[in-house]
C-alpha positions as a LaTeX table, in Angstrom:
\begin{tabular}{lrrr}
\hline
Residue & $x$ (\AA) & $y$ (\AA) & $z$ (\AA) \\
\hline
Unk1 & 0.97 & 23.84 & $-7.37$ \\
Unk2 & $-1.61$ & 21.56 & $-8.11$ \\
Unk3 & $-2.95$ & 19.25 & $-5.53$ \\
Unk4 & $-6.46$ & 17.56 & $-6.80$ \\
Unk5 & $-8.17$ & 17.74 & $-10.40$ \\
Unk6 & $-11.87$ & 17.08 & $-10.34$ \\
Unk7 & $-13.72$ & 17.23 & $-14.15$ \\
Unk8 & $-15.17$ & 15.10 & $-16.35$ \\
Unk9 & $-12.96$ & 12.57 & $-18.51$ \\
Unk10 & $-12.89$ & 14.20 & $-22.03$ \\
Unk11 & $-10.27$ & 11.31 & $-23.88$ \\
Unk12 & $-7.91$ & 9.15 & $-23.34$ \\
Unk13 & $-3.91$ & 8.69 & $-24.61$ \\
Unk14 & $-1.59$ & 5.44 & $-24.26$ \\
Unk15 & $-0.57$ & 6.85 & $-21.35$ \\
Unk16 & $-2.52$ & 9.69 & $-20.31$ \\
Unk17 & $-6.08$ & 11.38 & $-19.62$ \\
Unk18 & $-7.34$ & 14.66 & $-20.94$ \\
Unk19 & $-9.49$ & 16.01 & $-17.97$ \\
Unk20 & $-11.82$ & 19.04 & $-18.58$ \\
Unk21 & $-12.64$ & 21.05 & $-15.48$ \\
Unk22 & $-14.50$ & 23.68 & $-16.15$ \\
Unk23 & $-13.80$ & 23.81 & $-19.54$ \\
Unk24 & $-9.76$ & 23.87 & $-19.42$ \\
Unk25 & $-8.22$ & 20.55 & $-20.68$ \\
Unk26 & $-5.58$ & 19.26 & $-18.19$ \\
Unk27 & $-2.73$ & 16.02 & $-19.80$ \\
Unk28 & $-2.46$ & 14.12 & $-16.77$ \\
Unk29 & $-0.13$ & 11.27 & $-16.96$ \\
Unk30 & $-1.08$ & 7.78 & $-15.69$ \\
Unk31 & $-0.59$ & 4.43 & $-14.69$ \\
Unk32 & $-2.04$ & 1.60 & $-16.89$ \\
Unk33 & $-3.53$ & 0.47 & $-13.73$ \\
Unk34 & $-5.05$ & 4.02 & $-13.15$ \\
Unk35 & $-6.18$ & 4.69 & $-16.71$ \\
Unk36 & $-8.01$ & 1.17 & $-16.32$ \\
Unk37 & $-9.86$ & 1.96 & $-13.25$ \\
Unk38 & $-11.10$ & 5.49 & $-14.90$ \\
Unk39 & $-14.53$ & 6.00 & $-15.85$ \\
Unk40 & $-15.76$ & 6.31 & $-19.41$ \\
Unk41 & $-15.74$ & 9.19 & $-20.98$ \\
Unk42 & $-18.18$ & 12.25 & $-20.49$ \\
Unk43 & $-18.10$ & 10.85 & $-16.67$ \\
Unk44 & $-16.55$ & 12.90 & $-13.81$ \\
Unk45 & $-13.12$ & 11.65 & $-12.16$ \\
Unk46 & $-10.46$ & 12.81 & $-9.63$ \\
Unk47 & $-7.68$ & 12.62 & $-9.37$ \\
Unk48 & $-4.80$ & 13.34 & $-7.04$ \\
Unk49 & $-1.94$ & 15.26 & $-8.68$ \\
Unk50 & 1.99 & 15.54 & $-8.61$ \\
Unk51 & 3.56 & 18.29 & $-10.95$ \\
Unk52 & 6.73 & 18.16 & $-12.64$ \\
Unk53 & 8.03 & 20.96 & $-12.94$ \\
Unk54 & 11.23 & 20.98 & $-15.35$ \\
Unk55 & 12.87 & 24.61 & $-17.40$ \\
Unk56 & 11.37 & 23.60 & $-20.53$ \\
Unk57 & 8.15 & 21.73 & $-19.30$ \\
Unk58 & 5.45 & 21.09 & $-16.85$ \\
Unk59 & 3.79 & 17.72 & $-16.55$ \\
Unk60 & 1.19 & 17.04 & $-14.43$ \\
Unk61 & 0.62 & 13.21 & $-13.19$ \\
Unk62 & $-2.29$ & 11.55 & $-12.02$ \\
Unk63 & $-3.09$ & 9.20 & $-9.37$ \\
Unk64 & $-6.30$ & 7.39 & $-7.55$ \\
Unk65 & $-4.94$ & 7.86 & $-4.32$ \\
Unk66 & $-2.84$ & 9.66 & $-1.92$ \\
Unk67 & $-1.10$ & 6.74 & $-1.40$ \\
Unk68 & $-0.30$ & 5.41 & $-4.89$ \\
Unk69 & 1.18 & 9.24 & $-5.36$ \\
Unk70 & 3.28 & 8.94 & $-2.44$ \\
Unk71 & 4.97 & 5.56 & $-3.43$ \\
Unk72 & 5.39 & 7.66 & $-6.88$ \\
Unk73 & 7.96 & 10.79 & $-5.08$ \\
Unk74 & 9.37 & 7.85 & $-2.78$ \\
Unk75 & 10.18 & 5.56 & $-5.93$ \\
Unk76 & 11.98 & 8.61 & $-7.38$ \\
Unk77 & 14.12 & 9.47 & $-4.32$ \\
Unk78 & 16.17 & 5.98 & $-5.43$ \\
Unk79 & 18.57 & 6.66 & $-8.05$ \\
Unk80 & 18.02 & 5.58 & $-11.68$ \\
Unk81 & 14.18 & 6.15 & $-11.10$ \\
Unk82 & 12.32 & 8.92 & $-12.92$ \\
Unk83 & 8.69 & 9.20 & $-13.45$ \\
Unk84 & 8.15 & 6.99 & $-16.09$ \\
Unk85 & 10.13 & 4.11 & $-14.40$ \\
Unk86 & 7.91 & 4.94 & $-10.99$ \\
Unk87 & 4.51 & 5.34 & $-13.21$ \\
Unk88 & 5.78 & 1.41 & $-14.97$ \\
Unk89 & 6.03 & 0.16 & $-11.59$ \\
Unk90 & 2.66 & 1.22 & $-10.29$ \\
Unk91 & 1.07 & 0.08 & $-13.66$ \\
Unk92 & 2.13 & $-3.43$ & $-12.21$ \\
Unk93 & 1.61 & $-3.48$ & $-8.68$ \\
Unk94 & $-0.43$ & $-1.27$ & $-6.56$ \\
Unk95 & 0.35 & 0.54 & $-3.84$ \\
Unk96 & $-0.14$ & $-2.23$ & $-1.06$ \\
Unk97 & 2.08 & $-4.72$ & $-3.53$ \\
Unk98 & 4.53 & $-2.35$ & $-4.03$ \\
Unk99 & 5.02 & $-1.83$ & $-0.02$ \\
Unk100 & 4.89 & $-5.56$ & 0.43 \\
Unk101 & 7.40 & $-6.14$ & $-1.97$ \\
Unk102 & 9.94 & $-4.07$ & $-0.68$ \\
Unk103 & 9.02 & $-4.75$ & 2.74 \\
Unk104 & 9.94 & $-8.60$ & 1.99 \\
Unk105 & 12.65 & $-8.36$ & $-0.29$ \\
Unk106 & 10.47 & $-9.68$ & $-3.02$ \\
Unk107 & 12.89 & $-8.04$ & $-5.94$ \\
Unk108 & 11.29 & $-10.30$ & $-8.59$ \\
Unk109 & 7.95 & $-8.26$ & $-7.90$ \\
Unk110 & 9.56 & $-4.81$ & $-8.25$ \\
Unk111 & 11.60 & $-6.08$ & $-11.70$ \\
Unk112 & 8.40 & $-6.78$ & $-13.27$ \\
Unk113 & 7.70 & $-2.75$ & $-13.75$ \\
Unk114 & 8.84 & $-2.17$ & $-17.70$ \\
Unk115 & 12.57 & $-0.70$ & $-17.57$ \\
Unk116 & 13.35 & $-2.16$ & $-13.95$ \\
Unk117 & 16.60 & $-5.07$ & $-14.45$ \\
Unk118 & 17.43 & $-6.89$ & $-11.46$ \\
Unk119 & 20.30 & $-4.35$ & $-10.16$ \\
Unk120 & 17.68 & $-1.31$ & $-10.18$ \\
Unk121 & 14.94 & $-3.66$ & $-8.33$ \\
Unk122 & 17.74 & $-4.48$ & $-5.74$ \\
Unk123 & 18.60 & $-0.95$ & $-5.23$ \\
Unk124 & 14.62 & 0.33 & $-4.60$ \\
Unk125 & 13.98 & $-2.63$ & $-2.32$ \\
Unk126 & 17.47 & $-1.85$ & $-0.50$ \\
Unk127 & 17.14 & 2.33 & $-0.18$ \\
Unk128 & 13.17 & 2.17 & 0.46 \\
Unk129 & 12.76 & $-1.25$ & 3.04 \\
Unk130 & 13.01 & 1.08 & 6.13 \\
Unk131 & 9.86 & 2.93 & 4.64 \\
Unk132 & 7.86 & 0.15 & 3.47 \\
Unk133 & 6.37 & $-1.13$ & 6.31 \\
Unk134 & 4.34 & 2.02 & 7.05 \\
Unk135 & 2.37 & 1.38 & 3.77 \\
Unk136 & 2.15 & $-2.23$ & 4.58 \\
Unk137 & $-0.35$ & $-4.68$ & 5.93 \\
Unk138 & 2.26 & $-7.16$ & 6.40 \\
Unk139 & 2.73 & $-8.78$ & 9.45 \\
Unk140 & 5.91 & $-7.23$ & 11.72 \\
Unk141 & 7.16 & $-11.22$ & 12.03 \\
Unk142 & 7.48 & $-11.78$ & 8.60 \\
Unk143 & 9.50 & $-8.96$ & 7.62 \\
Unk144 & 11.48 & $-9.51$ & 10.72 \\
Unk145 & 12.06 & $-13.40$ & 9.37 \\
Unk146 & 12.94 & $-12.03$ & 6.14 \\
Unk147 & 15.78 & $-9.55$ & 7.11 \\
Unk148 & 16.99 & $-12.46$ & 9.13 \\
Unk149 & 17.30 & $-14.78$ & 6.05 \\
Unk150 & 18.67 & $-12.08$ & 4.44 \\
Unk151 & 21.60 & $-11.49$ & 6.72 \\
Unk152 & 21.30 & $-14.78$ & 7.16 \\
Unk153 & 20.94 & $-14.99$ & 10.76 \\
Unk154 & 17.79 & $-17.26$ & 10.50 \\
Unk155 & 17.86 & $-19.71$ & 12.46 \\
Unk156 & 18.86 & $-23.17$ & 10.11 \\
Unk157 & 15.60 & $-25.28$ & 10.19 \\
Unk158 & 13.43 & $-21.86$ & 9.00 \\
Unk159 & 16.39 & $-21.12$ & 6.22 \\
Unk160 & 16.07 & $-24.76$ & 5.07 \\
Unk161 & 12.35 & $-24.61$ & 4.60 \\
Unk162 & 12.11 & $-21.29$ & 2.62 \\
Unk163 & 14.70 & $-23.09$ & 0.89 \\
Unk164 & 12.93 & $-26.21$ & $-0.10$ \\
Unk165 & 9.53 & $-24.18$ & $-0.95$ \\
Unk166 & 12.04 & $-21.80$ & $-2.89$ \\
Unk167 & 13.17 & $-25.41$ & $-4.97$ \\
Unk168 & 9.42 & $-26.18$ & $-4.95$ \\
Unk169 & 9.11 & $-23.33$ & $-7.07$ \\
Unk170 & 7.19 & $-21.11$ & $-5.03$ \\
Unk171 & 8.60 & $-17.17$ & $-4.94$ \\
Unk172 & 10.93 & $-15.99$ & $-2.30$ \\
Unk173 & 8.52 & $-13.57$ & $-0.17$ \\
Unk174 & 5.44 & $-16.26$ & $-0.79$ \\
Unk175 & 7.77 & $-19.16$ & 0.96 \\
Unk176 & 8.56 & $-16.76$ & 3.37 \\
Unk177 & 5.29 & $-15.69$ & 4.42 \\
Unk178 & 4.19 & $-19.54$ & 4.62 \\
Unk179 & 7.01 & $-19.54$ & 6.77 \\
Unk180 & 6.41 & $-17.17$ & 9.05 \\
Unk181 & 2.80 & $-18.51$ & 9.29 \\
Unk182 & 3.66 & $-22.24$ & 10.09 \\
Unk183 & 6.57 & $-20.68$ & 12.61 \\
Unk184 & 3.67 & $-19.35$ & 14.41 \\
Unk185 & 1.52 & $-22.42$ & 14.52 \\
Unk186 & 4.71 & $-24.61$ & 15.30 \\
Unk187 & 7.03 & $-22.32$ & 17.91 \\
Unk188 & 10.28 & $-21.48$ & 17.31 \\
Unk189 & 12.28 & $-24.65$ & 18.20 \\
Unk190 & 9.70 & $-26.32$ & 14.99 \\
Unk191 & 12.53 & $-28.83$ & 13.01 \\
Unk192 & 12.71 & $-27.73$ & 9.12 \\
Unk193 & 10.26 & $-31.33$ & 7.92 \\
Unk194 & 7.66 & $-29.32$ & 10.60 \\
Unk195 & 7.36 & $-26.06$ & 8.59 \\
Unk196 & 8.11 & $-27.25$ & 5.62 \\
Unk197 & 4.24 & $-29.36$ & 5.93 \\
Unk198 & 2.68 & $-26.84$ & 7.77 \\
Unk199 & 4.12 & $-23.85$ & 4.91 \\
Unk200 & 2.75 & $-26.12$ & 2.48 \\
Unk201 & $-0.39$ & $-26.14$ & 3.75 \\
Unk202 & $-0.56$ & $-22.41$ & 4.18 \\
Unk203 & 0.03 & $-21.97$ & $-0.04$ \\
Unk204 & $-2.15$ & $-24.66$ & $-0.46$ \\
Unk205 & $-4.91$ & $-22.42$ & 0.76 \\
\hline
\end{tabular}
């Protein structure tokens, strides 16, 4: 199984590399995002690996991080996503977006990968939420805040003020994370007109 490929870039594909180490070429498939952040070619490059391994092929796919690979297998344990859903959702977010996404219920993010409708984007932020948050540098508040507004256990004043930066037409998880921010500043008892300024203020930044 192959872990790591280290060569030198010898072409590119729409959606792929040829890299030459030590004189064998290797297909790797990519992300946009990856293939865009790959040095010219004739320069060296490397790049983690996952290998599909099927009865009547093997593909190999590439990746600029241990991380972005991982969010790959974990994108594929939800059903209805193979590899080249996974590989269209990392071509639009990276690895930290993706994990912030999901972490916050931010479906809209996830549903911009090519081939990902609203049902699909609902399922992977549903079936991978419990995992997000270890890829995340979100703060534990605000996902707490949006599980609550999900359930909708909120408390009213915080539900009415996503809900007017929602109508403002801010996203979900950015009126949420304003939110959280002016709950902070304010205290929990803060009246709805209270975090609606102070969340303002925060996206005004």
């Amino acid at each position: 199984m192959i872990g790591k490929l280290k060569g030198v870039v010898d072409s590119y594909g729409e959606d792929f590399i040829i890299l030459d180490v030590h004189g064998v070429g290797y297909v790797v498939h990519c992300s946009s995002r990856t293939l865009q952040n790959l040095p010219p070619v004739g320069e060296a490059a490397v790049l983690s690996i996952e290998t599909l391994v099927r009865e009547d092929m093997i593909r190999l796919f590439g990746f600029r991080s241990d991380a972005e690979r991982e969010w790959f297998r974990l994108l594929q344990t939800v059903q209805g996503v193979g590899s080249k859903v996974a590989l269209g959702i990392l071509s639009v977010l990276d690895p930290g977006g993706i994990a912030t996404a999901i972490a916050t219920g931010d479906k809209a993010a996830v549903a911009r990968g090519p081939g990902v409708g609203p049902k699909l984007a609902a399922r992977i932020v549903a079936e991978l939420k419990d995992k997000a948050p270890a890829f995340a540098a979100v703060d534990p508040a605000l996902i707490r805040l949006t599980g609550a507004v999900e359930d909708k256990s909120a408390p009213i004043p915080v539900s009415d003020a996503i809900s007017a930066l929602v109508n403002l037409g801010y996203p979900q998880a950015q009126a949420s994370a304003a939110v959280a921010a002016a709950l902070k500043q304010a205290g929990e008892e803060a009246e709805a007109k209270t975090l609606i300024r102070l969340g303002l203020r925060e996206l005004a930044r």
